[in-house]
């Protein structure tokens, strides 16, 4: 009798996993496109204006997490080794294995054949920001809420928060708030000397901010009340800057048609010269860049409104590796992976380019029409949203549509970090889907510098001698640059323990 009881529980459990969940895409529709529901969670942030909730992903530099996987009957459960035990301490690998073995024993008793394995995966954070200043940090692989808080004044505009391993930075009006990423506790706040054009962010001990008056400001966290580093570039900047953790550089789109690149060195106020940012290069496009540049390896992928796409390396004096032209307006950043650069034009054409050469990928030359957004790239598939608000699966290798499902996909965001597909409902429910068989996420963002390529028979060149007077260094922009307003540059002419009644641990 007991065996029958456990088997019945397993049957009920597997049936419930296959039933539709509250959200924009049902698990059955997703399954028809090769996806399975990874997790579902409800945001704790304010839902007063759910359509204005911004979601950001961040790949942490923290060591990879270890989890224990229990798989049976085509379903899997991951036991988090960092989960707290009855003594208030993390259960660790051995504790998770013990829980897994207890779970597996009940499954075997129920007639299943479970397999236990050890998995490692990077730490990915999901950060949501509501229009009223509510902020929540979640584990992007489990949906677990890590902390939630509220920042700033409701009457002031709140930009989408930015995140790194140390800080979550919230820009509310002209006030910048720094929260500890690990805890959500307030670390510091200060008022910017100028009105922000976009969200501030922190990198290597400095807070960077682009102002609507045509300046980039940088405040040292060691003394946020001290005079900031300033660079004046003339045109207004209202587009979110991007930063490259491999090249330690920043890309700032500026009206009318430039993108400026700056170094973001690490250091302290004791060595202010080495600690201060410096200009590296400037890219001139045919039209304004209205999409945030995308970091890729040691370079940036920049898309302009005129339809140009550039791969540029600021550290090499702004060397352009390749240029492609879509022939149509580009408003949204592309999704960039080692497998390709995928972008939707204003006319709804979905295009794909080789990330190394800029060549059009086979089958991606313009036959895919009536699209709105690229959502994720997973294995040999690209997932996108079409103008009918359906989820569409496309074969990455040849550009052929594999299928479309649903008709209610409205609130979604592009995942440029991993292969997971995230959608957010109007009620604040977040769904995370993964391609079948992809238990651990596939990472697109490369955090280590690519290996140096040396020509055969040639020795590496000796480093150039440092000039005696650093102020006499050649200006990479071909004009004056300064840390003061007076030196403005002129414009050039150009889980819980297993539930006893449920062998998968789901109550």
Short mmCIF file of N, CA and C in Angstrom, two decimals, residues 23-82:
data_model
loop_
_atom_site.label_atom_id
_atom_site.label_comp_id
_atom_site.label_asym_id
_atom_site.label_seq_id
_atom_site.Cartn_x
_atom_site.Cartn_y
_atom_site.Cartn_z
N UNK A 23 1.10 32.98 -16.17
CA UNK A 23 2.15 33.68 -16.90
C UNK A 23 1.75 33.93 -18.33
N UNK A 24 2.69 34.51 -19.08
CA UNK A 24 2.41 34.86 -20.47
C UNK A 24 2.52 33.67 -21.40
N UNK A 25 3.42 32.74 -21.09
CA UNK A 25 3.63 31.57 -21.93
C UNK A 25 3.34 30.32 -21.09
N UNK A 26 2.47 29.47 -21.56
CA UNK A 26 2.18 28.24 -20.82
C UNK A 26 3.30 27.24 -21.04
N UNK A 27 3.58 26.38 -20.06
CA UNK A 27 4.61 25.36 -20.23
C UNK A 27 4.38 24.47 -21.44
N UNK A 28 3.10 24.21 -21.77
CA UNK A 28 2.82 23.34 -22.92
C UNK A 28 3.19 24.04 -24.23
N UNK A 29 2.90 25.36 -24.32
CA UNK A 29 3.30 26.11 -25.52
C UNK A 29 4.82 26.17 -25.62
N UNK A 30 5.47 26.42 -24.48
CA UNK A 30 6.93 26.50 -24.48
C UNK A 30 7.55 25.16 -24.86
N UNK A 31 6.95 24.07 -24.40
CA UNK A 31 7.47 22.73 -24.69
C UNK A 31 7.45 22.45 -26.19
N UNK A 32 6.46 23.00 -26.89
CA UNK A 32 6.39 22.78 -28.33
C UNK A 32 7.55 23.46 -29.07
N UNK A 33 8.24 24.39 -28.38
CA UNK A 33 9.38 25.09 -28.97
C UNK A 33 10.70 24.62 -28.37
N UNK A 34 10.66 23.51 -27.64
CA UNK A 34 11.90 22.97 -27.08
C UNK A 34 12.30 23.57 -25.76
N UNK A 35 11.37 24.22 -25.06
CA UNK A 35 11.66 24.86 -23.78
C UNK A 35 10.92 24.14 -22.65
N UNK A 36 11.47 24.24 -21.44
CA UNK A 36 10.78 23.75 -20.26
C UNK A 36 10.87 24.80 -19.17
N UNK A 37 9.83 24.85 -18.35
CA UNK A 37 9.76 25.84 -17.28
C UNK A 37 10.84 25.56 -16.24
N UNK A 38 11.71 26.53 -16.02
CA UNK A 38 12.80 26.38 -15.05
C UNK A 38 12.34 26.80 -13.67
N UNK A 39 11.65 27.96 -13.59
CA UNK A 39 11.04 28.39 -12.34
C UNK A 39 10.04 29.50 -12.59
N UNK A 40 9.15 29.71 -11.62
CA UNK A 40 8.18 30.79 -11.64
C UNK A 40 8.22 31.47 -10.29
N UNK A 41 8.18 32.81 -10.27
CA UNK A 41 8.22 33.55 -9.01
C UNK A 41 7.45 34.85 -9.19
N UNK A 42 7.05 35.43 -8.08
CA UNK A 42 6.35 36.71 -8.10
C UNK A 42 7.27 37.79 -7.55
N UNK A 43 7.36 38.91 -8.28
CA UNK A 43 8.19 40.02 -7.82
C UNK A 43 7.59 40.64 -6.57
N UNK A 44 8.46 41.04 -5.66
CA UNK A 44 8.02 41.74 -4.46
C UNK A 44 7.99 43.25 -4.69
N UNK A 45 8.58 43.72 -5.78
CA UNK A 45 8.60 45.14 -6.07
C UNK A 45 7.20 45.63 -6.38
N UNK A 46 7.01 46.96 -6.28
CA UNK A 46 5.70 47.56 -6.48
C UNK A 46 5.13 47.19 -7.84
N UNK A 47 3.83 46.90 -7.85
CA UNK A 47 3.16 46.57 -9.10
C UNK A 47 2.20 47.67 -9.52
N UNK A 48 2.42 48.90 -9.00
CA UNK A 48 1.56 50.02 -9.37
C UNK A 48 1.62 50.27 -10.86
N UNK A 49 2.80 50.11 -11.43
CA UNK A 49 2.98 50.26 -12.87
C UNK A 49 3.86 49.11 -13.37
N UNK A 50 3.31 47.90 -13.42
CA UNK A 50 4.13 46.72 -13.77
C UNK A 50 4.76 46.82 -15.14
N UNK A 51 4.11 47.54 -16.07
CA UNK A 51 4.67 47.68 -17.41
C UNK A 51 5.94 48.50 -17.42
N UNK A 52 6.18 49.26 -16.34
CA UNK A 52 7.37 50.10 -16.27
C UNK A 52 8.45 49.49 -15.36
N UNK A 53 8.27 48.25 -14.96
CA UNK A 53 9.28 47.56 -14.17
C UNK A 53 10.44 47.16 -15.08
N UNK A 54 11.65 47.54 -14.70
CA UNK A 54 12.84 47.24 -15.49
C UNK A 54 13.56 46.05 -14.88
N UNK A 55 14.06 45.18 -15.73
CA UNK A 55 14.76 43.98 -15.26
C UNK A 55 16.14 43.94 -15.89
N UNK A 56 17.15 43.66 -15.06
CA UNK A 56 18.54 43.60 -15.49
C UNK A 56 19.17 42.31 -14.98
N UNK A 57 20.04 41.71 -15.81
CA UNK A 57 20.78 40.52 -15.39
C UNK A 57 22.24 40.87 -15.17
N UNK A 58 22.87 40.16 -14.26
CA UNK A 58 24.28 40.39 -13.97
C UNK A 58 24.97 39.06 -13.71
N UNK A 59 26.08 38.82 -14.40
CA UNK A 59 26.90 37.64 -14.15
C UNK A 59 27.96 38.00 -13.12
N UNK A 60 27.89 37.38 -11.97
CA UNK A 60 28.81 37.70 -10.89
C UNK A 60 30.18 37.09 -11.14
N UNK A 61 31.20 37.75 -10.62
CA UNK A 61 32.55 37.21 -10.69
C UNK A 61 32.83 36.24 -9.54
N UNK A 62 31.84 36.02 -8.68
CA UNK A 62 32.00 35.09 -7.57
C UNK A 62 32.24 33.68 -8.09
N UNK A 63 32.88 32.83 -7.29
CA UNK A 63 33.11 31.44 -7.73
C UNK A 63 31.81 30.75 -8.09
N UNK A 64 31.91 29.80 -9.00
CA UNK A 64 30.73 29.06 -9.44
C UNK A 64 30.07 28.35 -8.27
N UNK A 65 28.74 28.30 -8.30
CA UNK A 65 27.99 27.62 -7.24
C UNK A 65 27.92 26.13 -7.52
N UNK A 66 27.89 25.35 -6.45
CA UNK A 66 27.74 23.90 -6.58
C UNK A 66 26.35 23.51 -6.12
N UNK A 67 25.71 22.65 -6.87
CA UNK A 67 24.40 22.14 -6.49
C UNK A 67 24.36 20.64 -6.79
N UNK A 68 23.46 19.96 -6.11
CA UNK A 68 23.28 18.53 -6.31
C UNK A 68 21.97 18.32 -7.06
N UNK A 69 22.05 17.59 -8.16
CA UNK A 69 20.87 17.37 -9.01
C UNK A 69 20.32 15.96 -8.81
N UNK A 70 19.01 15.89 -8.64
CA UNK A 70 18.31 14.60 -8.58
C UNK A 70 17.38 14.55 -9.79
N UNK A 71 17.58 13.58 -10.65
CA UNK A 71 16.78 13.47 -11.87
C UNK A 71 16.05 12.14 -11.91
N UNK A 72 14.77 12.20 -12.31
CA UNK A 72 13.96 10.98 -12.45
C UNK A 72 12.74 11.31 -13.30
N UNK A 73 12.34 10.35 -14.12
CA UNK A 73 11.13 10.48 -14.94
C UNK A 73 11.16 11.74 -15.79
N UNK A 74 12.35 12.12 -16.25
CA UNK A 74 12.47 13.28 -17.13
C UNK A 74 12.41 14.61 -16.41
N UNK A 75 12.37 14.62 -15.08
CA UNK A 75 12.33 15.85 -14.29
C UNK A 75 13.55 15.92 -13.39
N UNK A 76 13.94 17.14 -13.03
CA UNK A 76 15.11 17.32 -12.18
C UNK A 76 14.81 18.27 -11.03
N UNK A 77 15.52 18.07 -9.93
CA UNK A 77 15.47 18.97 -8.78
C UNK A 77 16.91 19.30 -8.41
N UNK A 78 17.19 20.60 -8.21
CA UNK A 78 18.52 21.04 -7.80
C UNK A 78 18.50 21.41 -6.33
N UNK A 79 19.40 20.84 -5.56
CA UNK A 79 19.54 21.15 -4.13
C UNK A 79 20.71 22.11 -3.96
N UNK A 80 20.41 23.29 -3.43
CA UNK A 80 21.41 24.35 -3.28
C UNK A 80 22.31 24.05 -2.09
N UNK A 81 23.61 23.99 -2.32
CA UNK A 81 24.54 23.70 -1.22
C UNK A 81 24.69 24.88 -0.27
N UNK A 82 24.25 26.07 -0.69
CA UNK A 82 24.35 27.23 0.20
C UNK A 82 23.11 27.41 1.06
#
